[in-house]
Amino acid sequence: MSTAAQPRFYAARLAGTSVFDPIGDMVATVRDVVVVPSSRTSARAVGLVVEVGAKRRVFLPITRVTSISPGQVISTGVLNVRRFEKRTGELLVIGDLLDRVVTLQDGTGEATVLDIALDQNRHRDWEVSRLHLRRRRGSSLSRLVSRGQTLTVELSEVAGLYGSQAEQSAHLLAASYQDLNPADLAEIIQELEPKRRIELAGELADERLADVLEELPEDIRVEVVTGLDAKRAADILDAMDPDDAADLVQELPDAVASQLLNLMEPEEAEDVRRLLAYDEYTAGGMMTTEPLVVAPETPVAHCLAMISREAIHAALASTVHVCRSPLETPTGKLLGIVHFQQLLRERPDRPVGEIIDQDKVAVDPRAPLSTVTREMATYNLVSIPVVDDDGRLLGAVTVDDVLDHVLPDDWREQDEPPPTTGQIDLSEIARATARSGEEDDRTDRTKGD
């Protein structure tokens, strides 16, 4: 009589698997497995990192998982919804262990970890049991096996999985986060160790990293930029919006800031230097130098085409600035602005100069933050032009720039307020985004240690 196969899952294959509640509603998605190495056993899973709601990653204790099988994970339906934070002694199988280099105990060389299997023991605990590997170049068997040979071995057949090995390749980590928007990726980067932040930053494209840096707290983005090669850091500043680049340059040590400005593209560096001439909490210090600018004879259809470009931020795309030549800031005289809703109401061939907003609202670059916010609120604007004493357009302040200066410096690091109830049903989270956090269930995470 044959015995049933021992329950087993592979972590990398489990990533992306749907989590269901007892009645069959899909409530979350698995992103990683949390394990704790032990002197008595290899490493025991204490829970899963799952994604719920609007890209919110939370901890699901393994004690609340009733079944793990190909294509689905079944849970009890409840979990604490505080944003996941890795604790001392915990490791993420995908985030920390995949792509590590281990040594084969049979003396045939080194191999790279491609996947990790966890088996359920008689106590119903999930333990790391097997590794799927790829041999590295330089192996003593390199002449006998094809390059990149893969093999699956017992954990006892390798050494170094939990030791001071080189960290997981940042390329794999970056690939696992490729679908996240910049704000969500910035939250994850905040949770990484400093060394890992630099490694991950090195794998991101310039534009992608520029967007992420704009969402990070001041101390962390300074840490990332100063940890990069100077030329790469300058390329990142080139890719950032001028106002955000200027904010970052102001936060850097003077010597580093000067070096990076000299390495930037001349035109981009000039925009940043112009912004640095103004106090941070003035219209000139907050404005972007790249608003949408057109001549009065430009047809409406062309303006709409400019607005529809994917690279334009929503706040900037809300307004077209009509100016005399030259059309690069500082421009000729600002004639007025046209809101995108007005453009949608006009015939495509009509010159934009004929439909200019007659209010002609603008602020001086020396105007303080309080004046800028008051003017934007009074006229219900999401963008306001900044002009010099001669009426030439210098730039525009958008609502996101204002919010960055109005909110507390550490607003990106503040978690959401706790809910009034102790538990939240996963089914409810699946129907609405997670609104708040509460304390982790520490008993479940540490049970059995």
GROMACS .gro file of C-alpha atoms in nm:
model
  449
    1MET     CA    1   0.000   0.000   0.000
    2SER     CA    2   0.158   0.330  -0.109
    3THR     CA    3   0.182   0.626   0.124
    4ALA     CA    4   0.066   0.974   0.030
    5ALA     CA    5   0.335   1.211  -0.096
    6GLN     CA    6   0.469   1.452   0.164
    7PRO     CA    7   0.313   1.800   0.119
    8ARG     CA    8   0.566   2.030  -0.050
    9PHE     CA    9   0.576   2.364  -0.228
   10TYR     CA   10   0.848   2.564  -0.403
   11ALA     CA   11   0.866   2.928  -0.295
   12ALA     CA   12   0.938   3.089  -0.631
   13ARG     CA   13   0.653   2.895  -0.791
   14LEU     CA   14   0.421   2.996  -0.508
   15ALA     CA   15   0.480   3.368  -0.571
   16GLY     CA   16   0.179   3.515  -0.748
   17THR     CA   17  -0.053   3.243  -0.623
   18SER     CA   18  -0.399   3.356  -0.512
   19VAL     CA   19  -0.505   3.332  -0.147
   20PHE     CA   20  -0.868   3.232  -0.089
   21ASP     CA   21  -1.088   3.250   0.217
   22PRO     CA   22  -1.295   2.947   0.331
   23ILE     CA   23  -1.592   3.039   0.110
   24GLY     CA   24  -1.378   3.064  -0.204
   25ASP     CA   25  -1.331   3.440  -0.246
   26MET     CA   26  -0.989   3.547  -0.373
   27VAL     CA   27  -0.857   3.785  -0.106
   28ALA     CA   28  -0.482   3.827  -0.158
   29THR     CA   29  -0.177   3.728  -0.362
   30VAL     CA   30   0.135   3.556  -0.228
   31ARG     CA   31   0.455   3.757  -0.270
   32ASP     CA   32   0.708   3.581  -0.043
   33VAL     CA   33   0.761   3.327   0.235
   34VAL     CA   34   0.899   3.430   0.575
   35VAL     CA   35   1.131   3.177   0.741
   36VAL     CA   36   1.336   3.169   1.062
   37PRO     CA   37   1.657   2.959   1.064
   38SER     CA   38   1.690   2.738   1.372
   39SER     CA   39   1.968   2.539   1.533
   40ARG     CA   40   1.727   2.244   1.568
   41THR     CA   41   1.587   2.249   1.216
   42SER     CA   42   1.692   2.397   0.882
   43ALA     CA   43   1.449   2.688   0.872
   44ARG     CA   44   1.081   2.701   0.958
   45ALA     CA   45   0.821   2.908   0.775
   46VAL     CA   46   0.639   3.146   1.010
   47GLY     CA   47   0.417   3.307   0.751
   48LEU     CA   48   0.360   3.448   0.406
   49VAL     CA   49   0.394   3.802   0.275
   50VAL     CA   50   0.071   3.863   0.086
   51GLU     CA   51  -0.055   4.158  -0.112
   52VAL     CA   52  -0.403   4.289  -0.041
   53GLY     CA   53  -0.598   4.591  -0.155
   54ALA     CA   54  -0.400   4.862  -0.330
   55LYS     CA   55  -0.056   4.697  -0.340
   56ARG     CA   56  -0.041   4.670   0.040
   57ARG     CA   57   0.190   4.392   0.162
   58VAL     CA   58   0.096   4.238   0.496
   59PHE     CA   59   0.190   3.934   0.705
   60LEU     CA   60  -0.025   3.620   0.699
   61PRO     CA   61   0.081   3.386   0.983
   62ILE     CA   62   0.137   3.028   0.874
   63THR     CA   63  -0.101   2.919   1.153
   64ARG     CA   64  -0.381   3.087   0.957
   65VAL     CA   65  -0.302   2.898   0.640
   66THR     CA   66  -0.507   2.581   0.614
   67SER     CA   67  -0.384   2.454   0.279
   68ILE     CA   68  -0.102   2.519   0.030
   69SER     CA   69  -0.130   2.352  -0.309
   70PRO     CA   70  -0.046   2.434  -0.674
   71GLY     CA   71  -0.253   2.733  -0.782
   72GLN     CA   72  -0.409   2.821  -0.449
   73VAL     CA   73  -0.353   2.897  -0.082
   74ILE     CA   74  -0.649   2.860   0.156
   75SER     CA   75  -0.658   3.076   0.470
   76THR     CA   76  -0.888   3.109   0.768
   77GLY     CA   77  -1.002   3.444   0.630
   78VAL     CA   78  -0.863   3.685   0.891
   79LEU     CA   79  -0.528   3.856   0.941
   80ASN     CA   80  -0.374   4.165   1.094
   81VAL     CA   81  -0.336   4.436   0.833
   82ARG     CA   82  -0.035   4.632   0.953
   83ARG     CA   83   0.213   4.678   0.670
   84PHE     CA   84   0.470   4.397   0.670
   85GLU     CA   85   0.807   4.470   0.829
   86LYS     CA   86   1.074   4.202   0.849
   87ARG     CA   87   1.199   4.133   1.200
   88THR     CA   88   1.548   4.050   1.320
   89GLY     CA   89   1.625   3.685   1.247
   90GLU     CA   90   1.365   3.651   0.975
   91LEU     CA   91   1.452   3.585   0.612
   92LEU     CA   92   1.245   3.620   0.298
   93VAL     CA   93   1.289   3.315   0.079
   94ILE     CA   94   1.248   3.506  -0.248
   95GLY     CA   95   1.382   3.840  -0.128
   96ASP     CA   96   1.686   3.712   0.065
   97LEU     CA   97   1.775   3.355  -0.032
   98LEU     CA   98   1.712   3.310  -0.404
   99ASP     CA   99   2.024   3.355  -0.617
  100ARG     CA  100   2.254   3.305  -0.321
  101VAL     CA  101   2.571   3.107  -0.384
  102VAL     CA  102   2.607   2.782  -0.190
  103THR     CA  103   2.886   2.524  -0.174
  104LEU     CA  104   2.812   2.164  -0.264
  105GLN     CA  105   2.927   1.930   0.014
  106ASP     CA  106   3.049   1.668  -0.234
  107GLY     CA  107   3.336   1.897  -0.334
  108THR     CA  108   3.217   1.963  -0.688
  109GLY     CA  109   3.206   2.340  -0.651
  110GLU     CA  110   2.949   2.614  -0.607
  111ALA     CA  111   2.593   2.661  -0.729
  112THR     CA  112   2.332   2.934  -0.739
  113VAL     CA  113   1.995   2.889  -0.568
  114LEU     CA  114   1.708   2.903  -0.819
  115ASP     CA  115   1.425   2.787  -0.595
  116ILE     CA  116   1.366   2.650  -0.245
  117ALA     CA  117   1.125   2.374  -0.142
  118LEU     CA  118   0.946   2.360   0.191
  119ASP     CA  119   0.801   2.033   0.323
  120GLN     CA  120   0.532   1.994   0.587
  121ASN     CA  121   0.646   1.772   0.876
  122ARG     CA  122   0.437   1.556   1.109
  123HIS     CA  123   0.383   1.858   1.336
  124ARG     CA  124   0.236   2.043   1.034
  125ASP     CA  125   0.524   2.291   1.031
  126TRP     CA  126   0.669   2.392   0.693
  127GLU     CA  127   1.049   2.354   0.680
  128VAL     CA  128   1.309   2.426   0.413
  129SER     CA  129   1.403   2.086   0.272
  130ARG     CA  130   1.542   2.099  -0.080
  131LEU     CA  131   1.718   2.345  -0.311
  132HIS     CA  132   1.694   2.373  -0.687
  133LEU     CA  133   2.038   2.489  -0.806
  134ARG     CA  134   2.240   2.587  -1.112
  135ARG     CA  135   2.609   2.502  -1.114
  136ARG     CA  136   2.845   2.796  -1.144
  137ARG     CA  137   3.141   2.826  -1.378
  138GLY     CA  138   3.462   2.694  -1.234
  139SER     CA  139   3.297   2.380  -1.096
  140SER     CA  140   3.523   2.074  -1.096
  141LEU     CA  141   3.263   1.909  -1.317
  142SER     CA  142   3.260   2.192  -1.570
  143ARG     CA  143   3.421   1.974  -1.835
  144LEU     CA  144   3.183   1.684  -1.774
  145VAL     CA  145   2.847   1.864  -1.764
  146SER     CA  146   2.687   2.129  -1.980
  147ARG     CA  147   2.721   2.489  -1.872
  148GLY     CA  148   2.440   2.593  -1.640
  149GLN     CA  149   2.345   2.239  -1.536
  150THR     CA  150   2.059   2.242  -1.287
  151LEU     CA  151   2.008   1.996  -1.005
  152THR     CA  152   1.788   1.950  -0.700
  153VAL     CA  153   1.951   1.847  -0.375
  154GLU     CA  154   1.867   1.800  -0.010
  155LEU     CA  155   1.946   2.096   0.215
  156SER     CA  156   2.205   1.883   0.395
  157GLU     CA  157   2.404   1.853   0.071
  158VAL     CA  158   2.501   2.222   0.062
  159ALA     CA  159   2.662   2.477   0.290
  160GLY     CA  160   2.628   2.854   0.313
  161LEU     CA  161   2.259   2.912   0.249
  162TYR     CA  162   2.212   3.116   0.567
  163GLY     CA  163   2.571   3.232   0.608
  164SER     CA  164   2.738   3.554   0.498
  165GLN     CA  165   2.685   3.489   0.128
  166ALA     CA  166   2.653   3.757  -0.136
  167GLU     CA  167   2.299   3.894  -0.124
  168GLN     CA  168   2.032   3.793  -0.372
  169SER     CA  169   2.098   3.940  -0.713
  170ALA     CA  170   1.931   4.278  -0.734
  171HIS     CA  171   1.829   4.196  -1.088
  172LEU     CA  172   1.590   3.927  -0.964
  173LEU     CA  173   1.460   4.154  -0.690
  174ALA     CA  174   1.401   4.440  -0.936
  175ALA     CA  175   1.221   4.206  -1.174
  176SER     CA  176   0.984   4.092  -0.898
  177TYR     CA  177   0.880   4.455  -0.839
  178GLN     CA  178   0.857   4.567  -1.201
  179ASP     CA  179   0.478   4.610  -1.192
  180LEU     CA  180   0.470   4.831  -0.882
  181ASN     CA  181   0.414   5.203  -0.918
  182PRO     CA  182   0.697   5.430  -0.791
  183ALA     CA  183   0.527   5.513  -0.459
  184ASP     CA  184   0.475   5.146  -0.373
  185LEU     CA  185   0.830   5.054  -0.475
  186ALA     CA  186   0.959   5.343  -0.262
  187GLU     CA  187   0.781   5.196   0.042
  188ILE     CA  188   0.950   4.861  -0.018
  189ILE     CA  189   1.292   5.024  -0.062
  190GLN     CA  190   1.250   5.193   0.276
  191GLU     CA  191   1.222   4.850   0.437
  192LEU     CA  192   1.545   4.716   0.283
  193GLU     CA  193   1.889   4.721   0.440
  194PRO     CA  194   2.108   5.011   0.311
  195LYS     CA  195   2.329   4.776   0.110
  196ARG     CA  196   2.025   4.620  -0.057
  197ARG     CA  197   1.885   4.961  -0.143
  198ILE     CA  198   2.198   5.048  -0.338
  199GLU     CA  199   2.200   4.710  -0.513
  200LEU     CA  200   1.836   4.744  -0.615
  201ALA     CA  201   1.888   5.104  -0.727
  202GLY     CA  202   2.170   4.985  -0.951
  203GLU     CA  203   1.929   4.755  -1.137
  204LEU     CA  204   1.654   5.012  -1.200
  205ALA     CA  205   1.641   5.214  -1.522
  206ASP     CA  206   1.728   5.584  -1.485
  207GLU     CA  207   1.370   5.704  -1.534
  208ARG     CA  208   1.233   5.438  -1.301
  209LEU     CA  209   1.481   5.521  -1.025
  210ALA     CA  210   1.420   5.894  -1.073
  211ASP     CA  211   1.046   5.841  -1.015
  212VAL     CA  212   1.114   5.629  -0.706
  213LEU     CA  213   1.357   5.881  -0.554
  214GLU     CA  214   1.088   6.148  -0.577
  215GLU     CA  215   0.874   5.933  -0.344
  216LEU     CA  216   1.142   5.858  -0.083
  217PRO     CA  217   1.211   6.044   0.244
  218GLU     CA  218   1.503   6.288   0.233
  219ASP     CA  219   1.752   6.078   0.432
  220ILE     CA  220   1.699   5.763   0.227
  221ARG     CA  221   1.721   5.927  -0.113
  222VAL     CA  222   2.040   6.103  -0.010
  223GLU     CA  223   2.174   5.765   0.104
  224VAL     CA  224   2.086   5.607  -0.231
  225VAL     CA  225   2.228   5.885  -0.448
  226THR     CA  226   2.555   5.911  -0.255
  227GLY     CA  227   2.589   5.532  -0.275
  228LEU     CA  228   2.577   5.533  -0.656
  229ASP     CA  229   2.862   5.599  -0.895
  230ALA     CA  230   2.881   5.978  -0.952
  231LYS     CA  231   2.810   5.956  -1.327
  232ARG     CA  232   2.508   5.732  -1.268
  233ALA     CA  233   2.381   5.968  -0.997
  234ALA     CA  234   2.411   6.260  -1.240
  235ASP     CA  235   2.214   6.066  -1.502
  236ILE     CA  236   1.941   6.010  -1.243
  237LEU     CA  237   1.924   6.384  -1.172
  238ASP     CA  238   1.895   6.447  -1.547
  239ALA     CA  239   1.595   6.213  -1.558
  240MET     CA  240   1.418   6.379  -1.263
  241ASP     CA  241   1.183   6.675  -1.291
  242PRO     CA  242   1.396   6.990  -1.240
  243ASP     CA  243   1.217   7.091  -0.919
  244ASP     CA  244   1.262   6.746  -0.765
  245ALA     CA  245   1.625   6.737  -0.878
  246ALA     CA  246   1.682   7.076  -0.717
  247ASP     CA  247   1.526   6.956  -0.391
  248LEU     CA  248   1.757   6.655  -0.391
  249VAL     CA  249   2.067   6.857  -0.474
  250GLN     CA  250   1.990   7.088  -0.181
  251GLU     CA  251   1.987   6.787   0.051
  252LEU     CA  252   2.328   6.657  -0.063
  253PRO     CA  253   2.664   6.754   0.089
  254ASP     CA  254   2.800   7.062  -0.090
  255ALA     CA  255   3.094   6.880  -0.246
  256VAL     CA  256   2.872   6.601  -0.381
  257ALA     CA  257   2.611   6.847  -0.509
  258SER     CA  258   2.875   7.049  -0.696
  259GLN     CA  259   3.026   6.736  -0.851
  260LEU     CA  260   2.690   6.606  -0.972
  261LEU     CA  261   2.585   6.941  -1.118
  262ASN     CA  262   2.907   6.948  -1.319
  263LEU     CA  263   2.839   6.597  -1.450
  264MET     CA  264   2.478   6.667  -1.551
  265GLU     CA  265   2.373   6.767  -1.901
  266PRO     CA  266   2.432   7.144  -1.927
  267GLU     CA  267   2.069   7.234  -2.001
  268GLU     CA  268   1.936   7.019  -1.716
  269ALA     CA  269   2.197   7.154  -1.475
  270GLU     CA  270   2.107   7.511  -1.571
  271ASP     CA  271   1.742   7.450  -1.484
  272VAL     CA  272   1.843   7.309  -1.145
  273ARG     CA  273   2.078   7.601  -1.073
  274ARG     CA  274   1.799   7.848  -1.153
  275LEU     CA  275   1.573   7.680  -0.900
  276LEU     CA  276   1.844   7.669  -0.637
  277ALA     CA  277   1.862   8.050  -0.651
  278TYR     CA  278   1.522   8.068  -0.477
  279ASP     CA  279   1.425   7.982  -0.123
  280GLU     CA  280   1.274   7.633  -0.098
  281TYR     CA  281   0.942   7.761   0.039
  282THR     CA  282   0.877   8.015  -0.236
  283ALA     CA  283   0.707   7.978  -0.572
  284GLY     CA  284   1.047   7.987  -0.743
  285GLY     CA  285   1.181   7.711  -0.521
  286MET     CA  286   0.878   7.486  -0.574
  287MET     CA  287   0.811   7.541  -0.946
  288THR     CA  288   0.897   7.313  -1.232
  289THR     CA  289   1.076   7.480  -1.523
  290GLU     CA  290   0.914   7.250  -1.779
  291PRO     CA  291   0.543   7.341  -1.801
  292LEU     CA  292   0.354   7.298  -2.129
  293VAL     CA  293   0.418   7.611  -2.337
  294VAL     CA  294   0.269   7.699  -2.677
  295ALA     CA  295   0.245   8.000  -2.907
  296PRO     CA  296  -0.097   8.175  -2.945
  297GLU     CA  297  -0.139   8.047  -3.303
  298THR     CA  298  -0.105   7.680  -3.196
  299PRO     CA  299  -0.419   7.481  -3.283
  300VAL     CA  300  -0.621   7.312  -3.009
  301ALA     CA  301  -0.551   6.969  -3.160
  302HIS     CA  302  -0.176   7.016  -3.112
  303CYS     CA  303  -0.228   7.117  -2.748
  304LEU     CA  304  -0.435   6.806  -2.683
  305ALA     CA  305  -0.164   6.593  -2.839
  306MET     CA  306   0.092   6.746  -2.601
  307ILE     CA  307  -0.130   6.678  -2.301
  308SER     CA  308  -0.185   6.316  -2.399
  309ARG     CA  309   0.184   6.228  -2.378
  310GLU     CA  310   0.239   5.958  -2.120
  311ALA     CA  311   0.547   6.123  -1.968
  312ILE     CA  312   0.352   6.435  -1.863
  313HIS     CA  313   0.240   6.439  -1.500
  314ALA     CA  314  -0.135   6.481  -1.454
  315ALA     CA  315  -0.100   6.815  -1.273
  316LEU     CA  316   0.121   6.962  -1.547
  317ALA     CA  317  -0.109   6.825  -1.818
  318SER     CA  318  -0.401   7.019  -1.672
  319THR     CA  319  -0.282   7.352  -1.811
  320VAL     CA  320  -0.130   7.490  -2.132
  321HIS     CA  321   0.063   7.818  -2.103
  322VAL     CA  322   0.028   8.053  -2.400
  323CYS     CA  323   0.336   8.272  -2.445
  324ARG     CA  324   0.519   8.491  -2.693
  325SER     CA  325   0.843   8.352  -2.834
  326PRO     CA  326   1.078   8.214  -2.706
  327LEU     CA  327   0.882   7.913  -2.582
  328GLU     CA  328   1.150   7.771  -2.350
  329THR     CA  329   1.151   7.903  -1.993
  330PRO     CA  330   1.214   8.182  -1.924
  331THR     CA  331   0.977   8.249  -2.213
  332GLY     CA  332   0.849   8.559  -2.374
  333LYS     CA  333   0.551   8.735  -2.216
  334LEU     CA  334   0.286   8.505  -2.070
  335LEU     CA  335  -0.046   8.580  -2.244
  336GLY     CA  336  -0.252   8.345  -2.032
  337ILE     CA  337  -0.341   7.985  -1.966
  338VAL     CA  338  -0.592   7.737  -2.106
  339HIS     CA  339  -0.726   7.445  -1.903
  340PHE     CA  340  -0.752   7.106  -2.069
  341GLN     CA  341  -1.130   7.094  -2.017
  342GLN     CA  342  -1.163   7.409  -2.226
  343LEU     CA  343  -0.950   7.250  -2.498
  344LEU     CA  344  -1.187   6.954  -2.508
  345ARG     CA  345  -1.481   7.186  -2.579
  346GLU     CA  346  -1.322   7.365  -2.877
  347ARG     CA  347  -1.290   7.266  -3.239
  348PRO     CA  348  -0.948   7.111  -3.317
  349ASP     CA  349  -0.830   7.378  -3.562
  350ARG     CA  350  -0.905   7.679  -3.342
  351PRO     CA  351  -0.594   7.881  -3.235
  352VAL     CA  352  -0.539   7.844  -2.863
  353GLY     CA  353  -0.474   8.219  -2.831
  354GLU     CA  354  -0.845   8.280  -2.891
  355ILE     CA  355  -0.958   8.087  -2.583
  356ILE     CA  356  -0.717   8.212  -2.316
  357ASP     CA  357  -0.848   8.225  -1.959
  358GLN     CA  358  -0.909   8.593  -1.886
  359ASP     CA  359  -0.826   8.571  -1.512
  360LYS     CA  360  -0.448   8.573  -1.582
  361VAL     CA  361  -0.365   8.430  -1.241
  362ALA     CA  362   0.010   8.408  -1.173
  363VAL     CA  363   0.256   8.447  -0.885
  364ASP     CA  364   0.597   8.605  -0.843
  365PRO     CA  365   0.889   8.362  -0.792
  366ARG     CA  366   0.952   8.522  -0.450
  367ALA     CA  367   0.592   8.462  -0.336
  368PRO     CA  368   0.585   8.253  -0.015
  369LEU     CA  369   0.414   7.918   0.014
  370SER     CA  370   0.115   8.075   0.191
  371THR     CA  371   0.049   8.307  -0.104
  372VAL     CA  372   0.079   8.025  -0.356
  373THR     CA  373  -0.164   7.798  -0.169
  374ARG     CA  374  -0.412   8.083  -0.119
  375GLU     CA  375  -0.411   8.173  -0.490
  376MET     CA  376  -0.451   7.812  -0.599
  377ALA     CA  377  -0.738   7.759  -0.356
  378THR     CA  378  -0.911   8.084  -0.456
  379TYR     CA  379  -0.912   7.999  -0.827
  380ASN     CA  380  -0.945   7.617  -0.789
  381LEU     CA  381  -0.617   7.551  -0.968
  382VAL     CA  382  -0.400   7.242  -0.976
  383SER     CA  383  -0.122   7.441  -1.144
  384ILE     CA  384  -0.030   7.810  -1.126
  385PRO     CA  385   0.220   7.996  -1.349
  386VAL     CA  386   0.522   8.174  -1.205
  387VAL     CA  387   0.627   8.495  -1.384
  388ASP     CA  388   0.906   8.750  -1.341
  389ASP     CA  389   0.867   9.128  -1.313
  390ASP     CA  390   0.842   9.154  -1.694
  391GLY     CA  391   0.563   8.898  -1.716
  392ARG     CA  392   0.781   8.625  -1.864
  393LEU     CA  393   0.691   8.269  -1.771
  394LEU     CA  394   0.955   8.108  -1.548
  395GLY     CA  395   0.773   7.790  -1.457
  396ALA     CA  396   0.465   7.653  -1.284
  397VAL     CA  397   0.385   7.530  -0.934
  398THR     CA  398   0.162   7.222  -0.925
  399VAL     CA  399  -0.055   7.092  -0.644
  400ASP     CA  400   0.179   6.799  -0.572
  401ASP     CA  401   0.466   7.045  -0.521
  402VAL     CA  402   0.254   7.237  -0.271
  403LEU     CA  403   0.153   6.921  -0.083
  404ASP     CA  404   0.515   6.812  -0.052
  405HIS     CA  405   0.590   7.140   0.128
  406VAL     CA  406   0.271   7.154   0.337
  407LEU     CA  407   0.286   6.798   0.472
  408PRO     CA  408   0.531   6.704   0.752
  409ASP     CA  409   0.881   6.610   0.640
  410ASP     CA  410   0.829   6.248   0.746
  411TRP     CA  411   0.482   6.202   0.595
  412ARG     CA  412   0.606   5.922   0.366
  413GLU     CA  413   0.718   5.721   0.667
  414GLN     CA  414   0.395   5.755   0.864
  415ASP     CA  415   0.167   5.452   0.858
  416GLU     CA  416  -0.209   5.474   0.843
  417PRO     CA  417  -0.407   5.498   1.169
  418PRO     CA  418  -0.511   5.171   1.337
  419PRO     CA  419  -0.861   5.038   1.287
  420THR     CA  420  -1.110   5.033   1.571
  421THR     CA  421  -1.157   4.656   1.559
  422GLY     CA  422  -0.900   4.390   1.637
  423GLN     CA  423  -0.941   4.178   1.324
  424ILE     CA  424  -1.044   4.236   0.967
  425ASP     CA  425  -1.193   3.969   0.744
  426LEU     CA  426  -0.990   3.914   0.428
  427SER     CA  427  -1.309   3.906   0.224
  428GLU     CA  428  -1.375   4.266   0.324
  429ILE     CA  429  -1.024   4.369   0.222
  430ALA     CA  430  -1.074   4.206  -0.115
  431ARG     CA  431  -1.378   4.424  -0.173
  432ALA     CA  432  -1.219   4.747  -0.051
  433THR     CA  433  -0.859   4.861  -0.012
  434ALA     CA  434  -0.695   4.816   0.324
  435ARG     CA  435  -0.762   5.139   0.507
  436SER     CA  436  -0.553   5.109   0.817
  437GLY     CA  437  -0.297   4.908   1.009
  438GLU     CA  438  -0.292   4.732   1.341
  439GLU     CA  439  -0.029   4.560   1.550
  440ASP     CA  440   0.109   4.228   1.417
  441ASP     CA  441  -0.007   3.909   1.581
  442ARG     CA  442   0.328   3.845   1.745
  443THR     CA  443   0.211   3.522   1.904
  444ASP     CA  444   0.153   3.363   1.564
  445ARG     CA  445   0.484   3.484   1.421
  446THR     CA  446   0.694   3.356   1.709
  447LYS     CA  447   0.500   3.040   1.797
  448GLY     CA  448   0.735   2.746   1.827
  449ASP     CA  449   1.061   2.945   1.836
   0.00000   0.00000   0.00000
